[in-house]
Amino acid sequence: MTDRGDKSASAAIRAVVQGEVQGVGFRDATVSRAHALGVMGWVRNGEDRTLRVHAEGSERSVEELVAFLHEGPSLAWVSEVAIDKVAVEGHEQFAIRGVSAGVFVVQEHAATAHHFDLRLEVDGVMRSWALPKGPSLDPAVKRLAVEVADHAMAHDAFEGSLEAGRVIVWDRGTYEQGGRVAWPQALTRGHAVFVLHGEKLHGGFALQRTRSGAKAQWLLIKRRDEYAQPGSDIVAECPRSVLSGRALDEILE
Ligand code: MN
């Protein structure tokens, strides 16, 4: 785990590092250095062959991390580091962003009450939420998500008829964990941010718990990003299985 760091971070920067900075162990080295310095934030590879960093902590520890970014690990060659001072965001980890955390699946389920099951791979199991109305790509829409029992990953590709009703694989893919708090603690605390790379669902989402206890209630909300589709209804527009092309009513009992 990370050092606890300075809870009252006083400085925050965004850095863009140019040169030969990808594929040279720069992200891992930055994480190690940030942990040693008690700096919080994240590092990611940019799409433009840059390295991008958000760092926050004491003035001095952030300065030391910036000094490290100018040097980089031994295999890197740094040509330029652009620094912007930004607001402290309250990060409690230093994470690598833009990497897969595992798989996700959304299964449509004709149970007594028709619903969709969103499942995210966390520590080897599929954490699961039942969505009566399914997901939405419209950031203005908040969809109820009732926490249900974890499922085995072996169930991810299941499509067909169960005693509990017919099921299709409505969407699937991989996801990235995001947010200021490390997973699975983000789920324990009731606010989890993630990025989906599915066939139908793309981009950032948030799960926000609104009621704790058994069958805890959450809201699933699309974040405002380039994949948001205001006014859309993805469930109505794309009803078919991504595995078989079948609609739920084409599954035999
Ligand atoms: Mn279900």
Short mmCIF file of C-alpha atoms and ligand atoms in Angstrom, two decimals:
data_model
loop_
_atom_site.label_atom_id
_atom_site.label_comp_id
_atom_site.label_asym_id
_atom_site.label_seq_id
_atom_site.Cartn_x
_atom_site.Cartn_y
_atom_site.Cartn_z
CA MET A 1 0.00 0.00 0.00
CA THR A 2 0.94 3.62 -0.31
CA ASP A 3 2.33 5.82 2.39
CA ARG A 4 -0.47 7.76 3.99
CA GLY A 5 1.00 11.02 2.85
CA ASP A 6 0.05 14.51 3.93
CA LYS A 7 -3.69 14.67 4.41
CA SER A 8 -3.56 18.43 4.07
CA ALA A 9 -1.85 18.66 0.71
CA SER A 10 -0.80 22.25 0.12
CA ALA A 11 0.43 22.05 -3.47
CA ALA A 12 -0.85 20.38 -6.62
CA ILE A 13 0.49 20.29 -10.15
CA ARG A 14 -0.27 18.75 -13.52
CA ALA A 15 2.79 17.80 -15.55
CA VAL A 16 3.18 16.85 -19.19
CA VAL A 17 6.50 15.09 -19.82
CA GLN A 18 7.82 14.88 -23.37
CA GLY A 19 10.62 12.85 -24.92
CA GLU A 20 11.06 9.08 -24.96
CA VAL A 21 8.84 8.51 -21.95
CA GLN A 22 6.56 5.57 -22.81
CA GLY A 23 7.58 1.92 -22.64
CA VAL A 24 10.55 2.73 -20.40
CA GLY A 25 9.10 2.01 -16.96
CA PHE A 26 8.33 5.66 -16.29
CA ARG A 27 4.89 5.09 -14.77
CA ASP A 28 6.09 2.45 -12.28
CA ALA A 29 9.12 4.57 -11.38
CA THR A 30 6.88 7.59 -10.78
CA VAL A 31 4.61 5.54 -8.51
CA SER A 32 7.62 4.34 -6.48
CA ARG A 33 8.95 7.87 -6.15
CA ALA A 34 5.55 9.29 -5.23
CA HIS A 35 5.10 6.61 -2.55
CA ALA A 36 8.53 7.39 -1.11
CA LEU A 37 7.70 11.11 -1.02
CA GLY A 38 4.13 10.70 0.27
CA VAL A 39 2.78 12.39 -2.86
CA MET A 40 -0.78 11.56 -4.03
CA GLY A 41 -2.32 11.69 -7.50
CA TRP A 42 -1.86 9.69 -10.68
CA VAL A 43 0.29 9.04 -13.73
CA ARG A 44 -0.88 8.02 -17.19
CA ASN A 45 0.46 7.62 -20.70
CA GLY A 46 -0.90 10.35 -22.96
CA GLU A 47 -2.22 9.55 -26.41
CA ASP A 48 0.43 11.91 -27.81
CA ARG A 49 3.37 9.80 -26.52
CA THR A 50 3.67 12.02 -23.45
CA LEU A 51 3.51 11.10 -19.78
CA ARG A 52 0.87 12.97 -17.78
CA VAL A 53 1.01 13.37 -14.02
CA HIS A 54 -1.20 14.84 -11.31
CA ALA A 55 0.75 15.26 -8.06
CA GLU A 56 -0.30 16.79 -4.75
CA GLY A 57 1.27 16.98 -1.30
CA SER A 58 3.56 19.34 0.56
CA GLU A 59 5.29 22.01 -1.56
CA ARG A 60 8.62 20.32 -1.01
CA SER A 61 7.55 16.76 -1.83
CA VAL A 62 5.80 17.91 -5.03
CA GLU A 63 8.95 19.83 -6.02
CA GLU A 64 10.99 16.67 -5.47
CA LEU A 65 8.64 14.66 -7.65
CA VAL A 66 8.87 17.30 -10.38
CA ALA A 67 12.68 17.09 -10.16
CA PHE A 68 12.36 13.34 -10.68
CA LEU A 69 10.14 13.89 -13.75
CA HIS A 70 12.90 15.98 -15.34
CA GLU A 71 15.26 13.02 -15.02
CA GLY A 72 13.02 9.98 -15.33
CA PRO A 73 14.11 6.37 -14.99
CA SER A 74 17.36 5.28 -16.62
CA LEU A 75 15.82 4.17 -19.94
CA ALA A 76 13.85 7.40 -20.44
CA TRP A 77 14.94 10.54 -22.25
CA VAL A 78 13.12 13.68 -21.14
CA SER A 79 13.07 16.66 -23.51
CA GLU A 80 10.58 18.89 -21.74
CA VAL A 81 8.41 19.03 -18.63
CA ALA A 82 5.50 21.46 -18.65
CA ILE A 83 4.04 22.20 -15.21
CA ASP A 84 0.70 23.81 -14.36
CA LYS A 85 -0.31 24.61 -10.81
CA VAL A 86 -3.80 23.25 -10.17
CA ALA A 87 -6.23 22.89 -7.27
CA VAL A 88 -5.70 20.18 -4.65
CA GLU A 89 -8.26 17.43 -5.33
CA GLY A 90 -7.90 15.31 -2.21
CA HIS A 91 -6.36 12.16 -3.65
CA GLU A 92 -5.64 9.35 -1.18
CA GLN A 93 -3.51 7.20 -3.47
CA PHE A 94 -0.97 7.54 -6.25
CA ALA A 95 -2.32 5.37 -9.04
CA ILE A 96 -1.52 4.45 -12.62
CA ARG A 97 -4.46 5.55 -14.75
CA GLY A 98 -5.52 4.25 -18.13
CA VAL A 99 -4.82 0.59 -17.38
CA SER A 100 -7.39 -2.18 -17.25
CA ALA A 101 -8.59 -3.29 -13.81
CA GLY A 102 -10.41 -6.31 -15.25
CA VAL A 103 -13.59 -7.14 -17.08
CA PHE A 104 -17.14 -5.90 -16.84
CA VAL A 105 -20.39 -7.33 -18.13
CA VAL A 106 -24.00 -6.14 -18.31
CA GLN A 107 -26.52 -8.97 -18.50
CA GLU A 108 -30.18 -8.35 -19.30
CA HIS A 109 -32.33 -10.56 -17.13
CA ALA A 110 -36.00 -11.43 -17.53
CA ALA A 111 -36.62 -12.27 -13.89
CA THR A 112 -39.91 -11.65 -12.05
CA ALA A 113 -38.98 -8.01 -12.51
CA HIS A 114 -37.05 -7.34 -15.74
CA HIS A 115 -33.65 -5.70 -15.05
CA PHE A 116 -30.04 -5.42 -16.11
CA ASP A 117 -27.12 -6.69 -13.99
CA LEU A 118 -23.94 -4.60 -14.05
CA ARG A 119 -20.94 -6.62 -12.90
CA LEU A 120 -17.39 -5.32 -12.34
CA GLU A 121 -14.40 -7.58 -11.68
CA VAL A 122 -12.95 -6.68 -8.28
CA ASP A 123 -10.43 -8.96 -6.55
CA GLY A 124 -11.42 -12.03 -8.56
CA VAL A 125 -15.20 -11.80 -8.21
CA MET A 126 -17.87 -9.87 -10.08
CA ARG A 127 -19.32 -7.16 -7.83
CA SER A 128 -22.92 -6.80 -8.99
CA TRP A 129 -25.74 -4.27 -9.14
CA ALA A 130 -29.26 -4.81 -10.49
CA LEU A 131 -30.49 -1.87 -12.59
CA PRO A 132 -34.29 -1.86 -13.09
CA LYS A 133 -33.98 0.49 -16.08
CA GLY A 134 -30.47 -0.43 -17.23
CA PRO A 135 -27.56 1.93 -17.85
CA SER A 136 -27.70 5.27 -19.69
CA LEU A 137 -25.16 7.32 -21.64
CA ASP A 138 -27.08 10.52 -20.79
CA PRO A 139 -25.27 12.35 -17.92
CA ALA A 140 -28.55 13.91 -16.84
CA VAL A 141 -30.04 10.47 -16.11
CA LYS A 142 -29.45 8.79 -12.73
CA ARG A 143 -30.22 5.09 -12.80
CA LEU A 144 -31.05 3.15 -9.65
CA ALA A 145 -28.56 0.31 -9.03
CA VAL A 146 -29.38 -2.12 -6.23
CA GLU A 147 -26.35 -3.96 -4.88
CA VAL A 148 -26.76 -7.72 -5.20
CA ALA A 149 -24.62 -10.76 -4.41
CA ASP A 150 -21.19 -11.11 -6.01
CA HIS A 151 -21.14 -13.48 -8.97
CA ALA A 152 -18.41 -15.83 -10.16
CA MET A 153 -16.54 -14.70 -13.26
CA ALA A 154 -17.63 -17.96 -14.89
CA HIS A 155 -21.15 -16.51 -15.12
CA ASP A 156 -20.00 -13.53 -17.24
CA ALA A 157 -20.51 -15.27 -20.58
CA PHE A 158 -23.75 -16.98 -19.57
CA GLU A 159 -26.64 -16.53 -21.92
CA GLY A 160 -29.76 -18.67 -21.93
CA SER A 161 -32.48 -19.76 -19.57
CA LEU A 162 -32.12 -20.24 -15.85
CA GLU A 163 -34.69 -21.07 -13.23
CA ALA A 164 -34.33 -17.39 -12.33
CA GLY A 165 -35.25 -16.33 -15.89
CA ARG A 166 -33.76 -15.73 -19.33
CA VAL A 167 -30.43 -13.89 -19.67
CA ILE A 168 -28.48 -12.27 -22.50
CA VAL A 169 -25.04 -10.67 -22.43
CA TRP A 170 -26.11 -7.12 -23.25
CA ASP A 171 -22.59 -5.64 -23.13
CA ARG A 172 -19.10 -6.59 -22.03
CA GLY A 173 -15.53 -5.37 -22.10
CA THR A 174 -12.85 -4.08 -19.77
CA TYR A 175 -12.82 -1.21 -17.30
CA GLU A 176 -10.43 1.15 -15.54
CA GLN A 177 -10.70 2.12 -11.90
CA GLY A 178 -10.57 5.85 -11.24
CA GLY A 179 -11.24 8.36 -8.50
CA ARG A 180 -9.27 9.75 -5.61
CA VAL A 181 -9.61 6.65 -3.41
CA ALA A 182 -8.14 3.23 -4.15
CA TRP A 183 -10.47 0.33 -4.92
CA PRO A 184 -12.08 -1.64 -3.34
CA GLN A 185 -12.17 1.00 -0.59
CA ALA A 186 -13.94 3.37 -2.98
CA LEU A 187 -16.81 0.86 -3.08
CA THR A 188 -16.75 0.42 0.69
CA ARG A 189 -17.06 4.18 1.08
CA GLY A 190 -19.88 4.35 -1.47
CA HIS A 191 -18.38 6.44 -4.28
CA ALA A 192 -16.66 4.68 -7.16
CA VAL A 193 -15.56 6.22 -10.45
CA PHE A 194 -14.62 4.04 -13.41
CA VAL A 195 -14.19 4.00 -17.19
CA LEU A 196 -15.89 1.35 -19.32
CA HIS A 197 -14.54 0.00 -22.61
CA GLY A 198 -17.48 -2.04 -23.83
CA GLU A 199 -19.17 -2.55 -27.17
CA LYS A 200 -22.11 -0.30 -26.23
CA LEU A 201 -20.96 1.48 -23.08
CA HIS A 202 -17.91 3.74 -23.20
CA GLY A 203 -16.36 6.39 -21.03
CA GLY A 204 -16.56 7.47 -17.42
CA PHE A 205 -19.28 6.46 -14.97
CA ALA A 206 -19.85 6.94 -11.25
CA LEU A 207 -21.61 4.70 -8.78
CA GLN A 208 -22.83 6.72 -5.79
CA ARG A 209 -24.38 4.92 -2.81
CA THR A 210 -27.51 6.56 -1.51
CA ARG A 211 -28.69 3.97 1.03
CA SER A 212 -26.51 1.48 2.94
CA GLY A 213 -27.36 -1.88 4.42
CA ALA A 214 -28.77 -5.02 2.84
CA LYS A 215 -29.62 -4.43 -0.83
CA ALA A 216 -27.82 -1.10 -0.67
CA GLN A 217 -29.07 1.43 -3.19
CA TRP A 218 -26.75 3.27 -5.55
CA LEU A 219 -27.11 5.59 -8.51
CA LEU A 220 -25.26 4.89 -11.75
CA ILE A 221 -24.44 8.15 -13.54
CA LYS A 222 -22.65 8.74 -16.84
CA ARG A 223 -19.88 11.29 -16.46
CA ARG A 224 -19.69 14.20 -18.87
CA ASP A 225 -17.02 13.23 -21.37
CA GLU A 226 -16.63 12.67 -25.10
CA TYR A 227 -18.69 9.44 -24.85
CA ALA A 228 -21.70 11.04 -23.17
CA GLN A 229 -24.83 11.05 -25.36
CA PRO A 230 -27.36 13.50 -23.94
CA GLY A 231 -30.92 12.51 -24.77
CA SER A 232 -29.97 9.00 -25.83
CA ASP A 233 -31.58 5.74 -24.68
CA ILE A 234 -28.94 3.06 -25.27
CA VAL A 235 -31.15 0.30 -23.83
CA ALA A 236 -33.86 0.97 -26.43
CA GLU A 237 -31.42 1.72 -29.26
CA CYS A 238 -29.18 -1.34 -28.80
CA PRO A 239 -31.27 -4.17 -27.35
CA ARG A 240 -29.39 -7.18 -28.74
CA SER A 241 -26.83 -9.52 -27.18
CA VAL A 242 -23.21 -8.67 -27.98
CA LEU A 243 -22.51 -12.43 -27.93
CA SER A 244 -25.24 -13.84 -30.17
CA GLY A 245 -27.18 -10.91 -31.62
CA ARG A 246 -30.33 -12.24 -30.00
CA ALA A 247 -32.83 -10.09 -28.15
CA LEU A 248 -33.97 -11.25 -24.74
CA ASP A 249 -37.38 -12.36 -26.08
CA GLU A 250 -35.59 -14.61 -28.59
CA ILE A 251 -34.10 -16.73 -25.79
CA LEU A 252 -36.08 -19.94 -25.35
CA GLU A 253 -37.52 -20.72 -21.93
MN MN B 1 -30.34 -10.52 -12.23
#
